[in-house]
Short mmCIF file of C-alpha atoms in Angstrom, two decimals:
data_model
loop_
_atom_site.label_atom_id
_atom_site.label_comp_id
_atom_site.label_asym_id
_atom_site.label_seq_id
_atom_site.Cartn_x
_atom_site.Cartn_y
_atom_site.Cartn_z
CA MET A 30 100.45 83.24 116.81
CA ASP A 31 98.27 82.24 113.83
CA VAL A 32 98.44 84.88 111.16
CA HIS A 33 95.69 85.17 108.65
CA LYS A 34 94.60 87.64 106.09
CA GLU A 35 92.42 89.81 108.01
CA THR A 36 93.25 88.25 111.67
CA VAL A 37 95.86 87.27 114.10
CA VAL A 38 94.96 84.78 116.95
CA ALA A 39 97.70 85.01 119.41
CA CYS A 40 97.90 82.56 122.54
CA LEU A 41 99.89 83.51 125.48
CA LEU A 42 101.28 81.18 127.63
CA LYS A 43 102.70 82.25 131.20
CA GLY A 44 104.31 80.16 133.96
CA SER A 45 107.11 77.94 134.70
CA VAL A 46 108.35 75.77 132.06
CA ASN A 47 107.86 72.52 134.10
CA ASP A 48 104.19 73.72 134.60
CA ASP A 49 102.18 71.32 132.71
CA LYS A 50 98.96 73.96 132.73
CA PRO A 51 100.61 77.33 132.45
CA GLN A 52 98.06 80.58 132.51
CA LYS A 53 96.66 80.70 128.91
CA THR A 54 95.22 83.86 127.24
CA ILE A 55 93.91 83.80 123.49
CA ARG A 56 92.99 87.01 121.61
CA THR A 57 91.95 88.05 118.08
CA PHE A 58 93.55 91.24 116.40
CA SER A 59 93.03 92.73 113.20
CA THR A 60 95.78 92.62 110.61
CA LEU A 61 95.31 96.34 109.87
CA LEU A 62 97.64 98.86 111.41
CA PRO A 63 95.41 99.81 114.56
CA GLY A 64 95.03 96.00 115.06
CA LEU A 65 98.84 95.17 115.08
CA GLU A 66 99.76 98.41 117.17
CA GLU A 67 97.03 96.82 119.67
CA LEU A 68 98.93 93.29 119.44
CA LYS A 69 102.23 94.77 119.84
CA ALA A 70 100.81 96.73 123.09
CA TRP A 71 99.57 93.97 124.59
CA LEU A 72 102.45 91.81 124.09
CA GLU A 73 104.69 94.61 125.63
CA SER A 74 102.47 95.00 128.54
CA GLU A 75 102.69 91.30 129.20
CA ASN A 76 106.73 91.49 128.82
CA CYS A 77 106.45 88.71 126.25
CA ARG A 78 109.80 88.05 125.46
CA TYR A 79 109.52 85.28 122.61
CA VAL A 80 106.79 84.85 119.89
CA ALA A 81 106.46 82.57 116.91
CA MET A 82 104.41 82.32 113.91
CA GLU A 83 104.52 80.19 110.66
CA SER A 84 105.59 81.61 107.49
CA THR A 85 102.58 81.41 105.28
CA GLY A 86 102.43 83.42 102.26
CA VAL A 87 103.16 87.13 102.90
CA TYR A 88 100.75 87.44 106.06
CA TRP A 89 103.45 87.14 108.47
CA GLN A 90 105.46 90.23 107.20
CA PRO A 91 103.49 93.18 108.58
CA VAL A 92 102.92 91.49 111.82
CA TYR A 93 107.00 90.93 112.00
CA ASN A 94 107.54 94.51 110.75
CA ILE A 95 105.19 95.72 113.45
CA LEU A 96 107.05 93.55 116.48
CA GLU A 97 110.54 93.58 115.36
CA SER A 98 110.93 96.93 117.38
CA ALA A 99 108.86 95.55 120.61
CA LEU A 100 110.51 95.94 123.74
CA GLU A 101 113.03 98.21 122.20
CA GLY A 102 114.03 95.49 119.66
CA THR A 103 114.63 92.58 122.20
CA MET A 104 111.73 90.54 121.39
CA VAL A 105 112.81 87.45 119.83
CA VAL A 106 110.24 86.71 117.01
CA ILE A 107 110.48 83.24 115.33
CA VAL A 108 109.23 83.12 111.96
CA THR A 109 109.15 78.90 111.49
CA ASN A 110 108.43 76.85 108.44
CA ALA A 111 105.02 75.40 108.18
CA ARG A 112 106.30 72.31 106.99
CA HIS A 113 108.41 71.70 110.02
CA MET A 114 105.68 72.22 112.51
CA LYS A 115 103.78 69.66 110.75
CA ASN A 116 106.13 67.09 111.20
CA VAL A 117 106.19 67.66 115.13
CA PRO A 118 104.08 65.20 116.37
CA GLY A 119 101.52 65.24 119.38
CA LYS A 120 98.89 68.00 118.47
CA LYS A 121 95.48 67.60 120.04
CA THR A 122 92.79 67.92 117.71
CA ASP A 123 91.02 70.44 119.88
CA MET A 124 93.86 72.41 120.42
CA LYS A 125 93.85 76.03 118.55
CA ASP A 126 96.58 76.58 115.89
CA ALA A 127 98.00 79.65 118.15
CA GLU A 128 97.95 77.44 121.03
CA TRP A 129 100.22 74.67 119.53
CA ILE A 130 102.62 77.16 118.36
CA ALA A 131 103.04 78.70 121.71
CA THR A 132 103.40 75.06 122.96
CA LEU A 133 106.21 74.03 120.72
CA LEU A 134 107.88 77.36 121.44
CA ARG A 135 107.57 76.98 124.97
CA ALA A 136 108.91 73.56 124.58
CA GLY A 137 112.10 74.81 122.32
CA LEU A 138 111.06 72.66 119.67
CA LEU A 139 110.78 75.37 116.88
CA ASN A 140 113.57 76.48 114.48
CA GLY A 141 113.34 79.71 113.18
CA SER A 142 113.52 80.64 109.62
CA PHE A 143 116.72 83.39 108.72
CA ILE A 144 114.93 86.70 108.72
CA PRO A 145 117.75 89.36 107.76
CA PRO A 146 117.67 92.79 109.05
CA GLN A 147 115.38 95.59 107.50
CA THR A 148 118.11 97.34 105.86
CA VAL A 149 118.87 93.91 104.08
CA ARG A 150 115.14 93.17 103.41
CA GLU A 151 114.75 96.74 101.72
CA LEU A 152 117.75 95.96 99.33
CA ARG A 153 116.32 92.98 98.55
CA ASP A 154 113.05 94.50 97.50
CA LEU A 155 114.65 96.53 94.90
CA THR A 156 117.13 93.89 93.94
CA ARG A 157 114.32 91.19 93.20
CA TYR A 158 112.42 93.97 91.55
CA ARG A 159 115.05 94.96 89.30
CA LYS A 160 115.46 91.35 88.17
CA SER A 161 111.67 91.04 87.13
CA ILE A 162 112.18 94.36 85.40
CA ILE A 163 114.98 93.37 83.65
CA GLU A 164 112.95 90.12 82.48
CA GLU A 165 110.18 92.40 81.39
CA LEU A 166 112.75 94.29 79.07
CA SER A 167 113.42 90.94 77.44
CA SER A 168 109.76 90.12 76.85
CA GLN A 169 109.18 93.49 75.61
CA LYS A 170 112.25 93.21 73.31
CA ASN A 171 110.82 89.86 71.95
CA ARG A 172 107.52 91.16 71.21
CA ILE A 173 108.97 93.89 68.99
CA GLU A 174 111.25 91.45 67.32
CA LYS A 175 108.19 89.33 66.69
CA HIS A 176 106.42 91.99 65.38
CA LEU A 177 109.32 93.27 62.71
CA GLN A 178 109.32 89.48 61.50
CA SER A 179 105.59 89.44 60.95
CA CYS A 180 106.18 92.57 58.67
CA GLY A 181 108.63 91.29 56.83
CA PHE A 182 111.86 92.83 58.87
CA LYS A 183 114.47 90.29 59.37
CA LEU A 184 117.27 92.46 61.18
CA SER A 185 117.56 90.02 63.90
CA ASN A 186 119.14 87.49 61.17
CA PHE A 187 122.48 89.68 60.75
CA LEU A 188 122.59 91.88 63.58
CA THR A 189 123.27 90.09 66.88
CA ASP A 190 121.63 92.82 69.13
CA ILE A 191 118.70 94.88 67.17
CA PHE A 192 118.42 97.23 70.07
CA GLY A 193 122.07 98.56 69.88
CA VAL A 194 122.68 101.97 68.06
CA SER A 195 122.53 100.60 64.55
CA GLY A 196 119.25 98.75 64.99
CA ARG A 197 117.46 100.96 66.93
CA ALA A 198 118.01 103.69 64.37
CA ILE A 199 116.76 101.49 61.79
CA ILE A 200 113.92 100.61 63.79
CA ASN A 201 112.91 104.17 64.62
CA HIS A 202 113.15 105.00 60.84
CA ILE A 203 110.47 102.17 60.23
CA ALA A 204 108.24 103.02 63.03
CA GLU A 205 108.25 106.44 61.42
CA HIS A 206 107.80 105.86 57.60
CA GLY A 207 106.84 102.12 57.28
CA SER A 208 109.75 101.13 55.38
CA ILE A 209 113.56 101.97 54.71
CA THR A 210 115.69 102.37 51.71
CA ALA A 211 119.31 100.77 51.19
CA GLU A 212 120.65 104.19 51.21
CA GLU A 213 118.76 105.01 54.56
CA VAL A 214 120.06 101.96 56.04
CA GLU A 215 123.85 102.60 55.03
CA SER A 216 123.37 106.07 57.02
CA TYR A 217 122.28 104.29 60.32
CA VAL A 218 124.41 101.50 60.27
CA LYS A 219 127.70 101.84 62.54
CA THR A 220 131.06 100.25 63.83
CA ARG A 221 131.06 96.45 63.47
CA ALA A 222 127.73 96.17 61.98
CA HIS A 223 129.00 97.81 58.83
CA ASN A 224 130.81 94.53 57.99
CA LYS A 225 127.13 92.77 57.20
CA LEU A 226 125.90 96.34 55.42
CA GLN A 227 124.88 94.14 52.06
CA GLU A 228 122.99 91.50 54.47
CA ILE A 229 121.04 94.16 56.46
CA LYS A 230 120.16 95.95 53.37
CA LEU A 231 118.52 92.97 52.22
CA SER A 232 116.87 92.22 55.78
CA VAL A 233 114.78 95.31 55.78
CA ASN A 234 112.47 95.11 52.55
CA GLY A 235 109.57 94.64 54.45
CA ARG A 236 106.49 96.96 54.71
CA MET A 237 104.35 98.45 57.56
CA ASN A 238 100.82 100.02 56.94
CA ARG A 239 99.54 102.81 59.61
CA HIS A 240 98.56 100.38 62.21
CA GLN A 241 101.41 98.38 62.07
CA ARG A 242 103.60 101.70 62.58
CA GLU A 243 101.46 102.66 65.36
CA PHE A 244 101.59 99.56 67.06
CA LEU A 245 105.25 99.28 66.58
CA ARG A 246 105.90 103.02 68.23
CA LEU A 247 103.54 101.93 71.26
CA LEU A 248 106.11 99.06 72.00
CA LEU A 249 109.09 101.19 71.48
CA LYS A 250 107.42 103.69 73.72
CA HIS A 251 106.88 100.97 76.59
CA LEU A 252 110.39 99.68 75.92
CA ASP A 253 111.89 102.95 76.66
CA GLU A 254 109.64 103.77 79.73
CA THR A 255 110.84 100.39 81.09
CA TYR A 256 114.36 101.55 80.48
CA GLU A 257 113.80 104.67 82.30
CA HIS A 258 111.99 102.82 85.31
CA LEU A 259 114.90 100.52 85.64
CA GLY A 260 117.30 103.58 85.75
CA GLU A 261 115.47 104.81 88.79
CA ILE A 262 115.35 101.48 90.52
CA GLU A 263 119.32 101.29 89.98
CA LYS A 264 119.71 104.87 91.71
CA ASN A 265 117.78 103.53 94.69
CA ILE A 266 119.89 100.42 94.72
CA ASN A 267 123.03 102.35 94.77
CA SER A 268 121.70 104.45 97.39
CA GLU A 269 120.99 101.51 99.44
CA LEU A 270 124.52 99.94 98.64
CA GLU A 271 125.99 102.94 100.68
CA LYS A 272 125.08 100.98 103.85
CA PHE A 273 127.25 97.98 102.91
CA LYS A 274 130.15 99.61 100.93
CA ARG A 275 132.87 97.81 102.40
CA GLN A 276 131.08 94.32 101.72
CA ILE A 277 130.47 95.23 98.58
CA GLU A 278 134.11 96.10 97.86
CA GLN A 279 135.09 92.83 99.15
CA LEU A 280 132.72 90.76 97.06
CA ASP A 281 133.41 93.04 93.94
CA SER A 282 137.08 91.98 94.30
CA ILE A 283 136.32 88.27 93.60
CA PRO A 284 136.75 87.23 90.05
CA GLY A 285 133.44 86.86 88.36
CA ILE A 286 131.56 88.88 90.61
CA ASP A 287 130.82 92.50 89.81
CA LYS A 288 128.76 95.18 91.54
CA THR A 289 125.37 94.07 90.40
CA ALA A 290 126.03 90.37 91.58
CA ALA A 291 127.47 91.58 95.09
CA ALA A 292 124.09 93.50 95.50
CA ALA A 293 122.34 90.62 94.82
CA ILE A 294 124.24 88.37 97.08
CA ILE A 295 123.96 90.84 100.10
CA ALA A 296 120.26 91.10 99.60
CA GLU A 297 119.94 87.44 99.56
CA ILE A 298 122.19 86.39 102.40
CA GLY A 299 122.80 89.60 104.38
CA ILE A 300 126.43 90.11 106.04
CA ASP A 301 126.09 88.39 109.20
CA MET A 302 127.55 84.80 108.49
CA SER A 303 127.25 83.54 112.06
CA LYS A 304 123.54 83.08 111.00
CA PHE A 305 124.43 80.04 108.97
CA LYS A 306 125.79 76.95 110.73
CA THR A 307 128.17 75.65 107.74
CA ALA A 308 128.62 76.37 104.06
CA GLU A 309 125.74 73.58 103.54
CA HIS A 310 123.39 75.92 105.16
CA ILE A 311 124.10 78.89 102.99
CA CYS A 312 124.31 77.10 99.84
CA SER A 313 120.86 75.65 100.65
CA TRP A 314 119.47 78.91 101.72
CA ALA A 315 120.75 80.75 98.71
CA GLY A 316 119.39 77.88 96.27
CA LEU A 317 122.37 76.41 95.32
CA SER A 318 122.65 72.88 96.64
CA PRO A 319 122.19 70.23 94.25
CA GLY A 320 118.90 68.10 94.32
CA ASN A 321 119.07 64.66 95.50
CA ASN A 322 117.68 62.68 92.51
CA GLU A 323 118.75 59.32 92.99
CA SER A 324 116.81 56.72 94.99
CA ALA A 325 117.78 52.88 95.63
CA GLY A 326 121.21 53.55 93.78
CA LYS A 327 119.46 54.89 90.43
CA LYS A 328 119.43 58.37 89.22
CA SER A 329 115.98 60.16 88.04
CA PRO A 330 116.17 62.68 85.28
CA LEU A 331 115.92 66.25 86.43
CA GLU A 332 112.56 68.09 85.48
#
């Protein structure tokens, strides 16, 4: 199958593997749900047991999701790396891409990419989204810190985390009033931050006008909403992890791996290690293999 944004071109080859001229049928389907359902029904009616397509962009994913359950889950759907296909010599210039893919599949020349089960893919959606939201939180904190600095508040000079209990209380006061006195600072500073009380008092001698206070409140509101959203994501992840309770416990028992890391590991590589031939294969899939930056005995610097 040659998958595009709006259409899927499918080439079905039937006949003996030794037949040089198999029976060929080429059809085009829409990538909208009715079109994909029609594609599935056609392949099932033809008792097509093996399907292959390129892993281009995200367009292959809805096609894969539809065909995953075809023939009661017995259809083998191969998603192959486009680079691998380009390295296979012999394609005729007048041959359609779908026909070339079908020809290579029929000859057993395609290597399928690792596609984890749906339960793992659903967990992966959540863990990757969690990572992006955490990055967004970090960016938002940086925006707030820069705004405070621009208004003369140097809290980060003396507080390791200005969004801890003491720092956030001071920031909330500044957002409300535009300034803060030394006495007010003392009432907000708690725990170990009290050791730097004098320095903190000196660091908050800035002042904000009405616009600056309103802008700070907007920034803080978005920060709090993002934290709340992160909490929702965590609840969904914990719900999904119930399906992998035993594997999570096993990974969590390894020094240096907590529940969060265990969830990310399962989301990326699944729980069936038979899919990987060697330890090197799984390291490569996880993006942990070191790059080869040596040529002719000389090492080039990493970019």
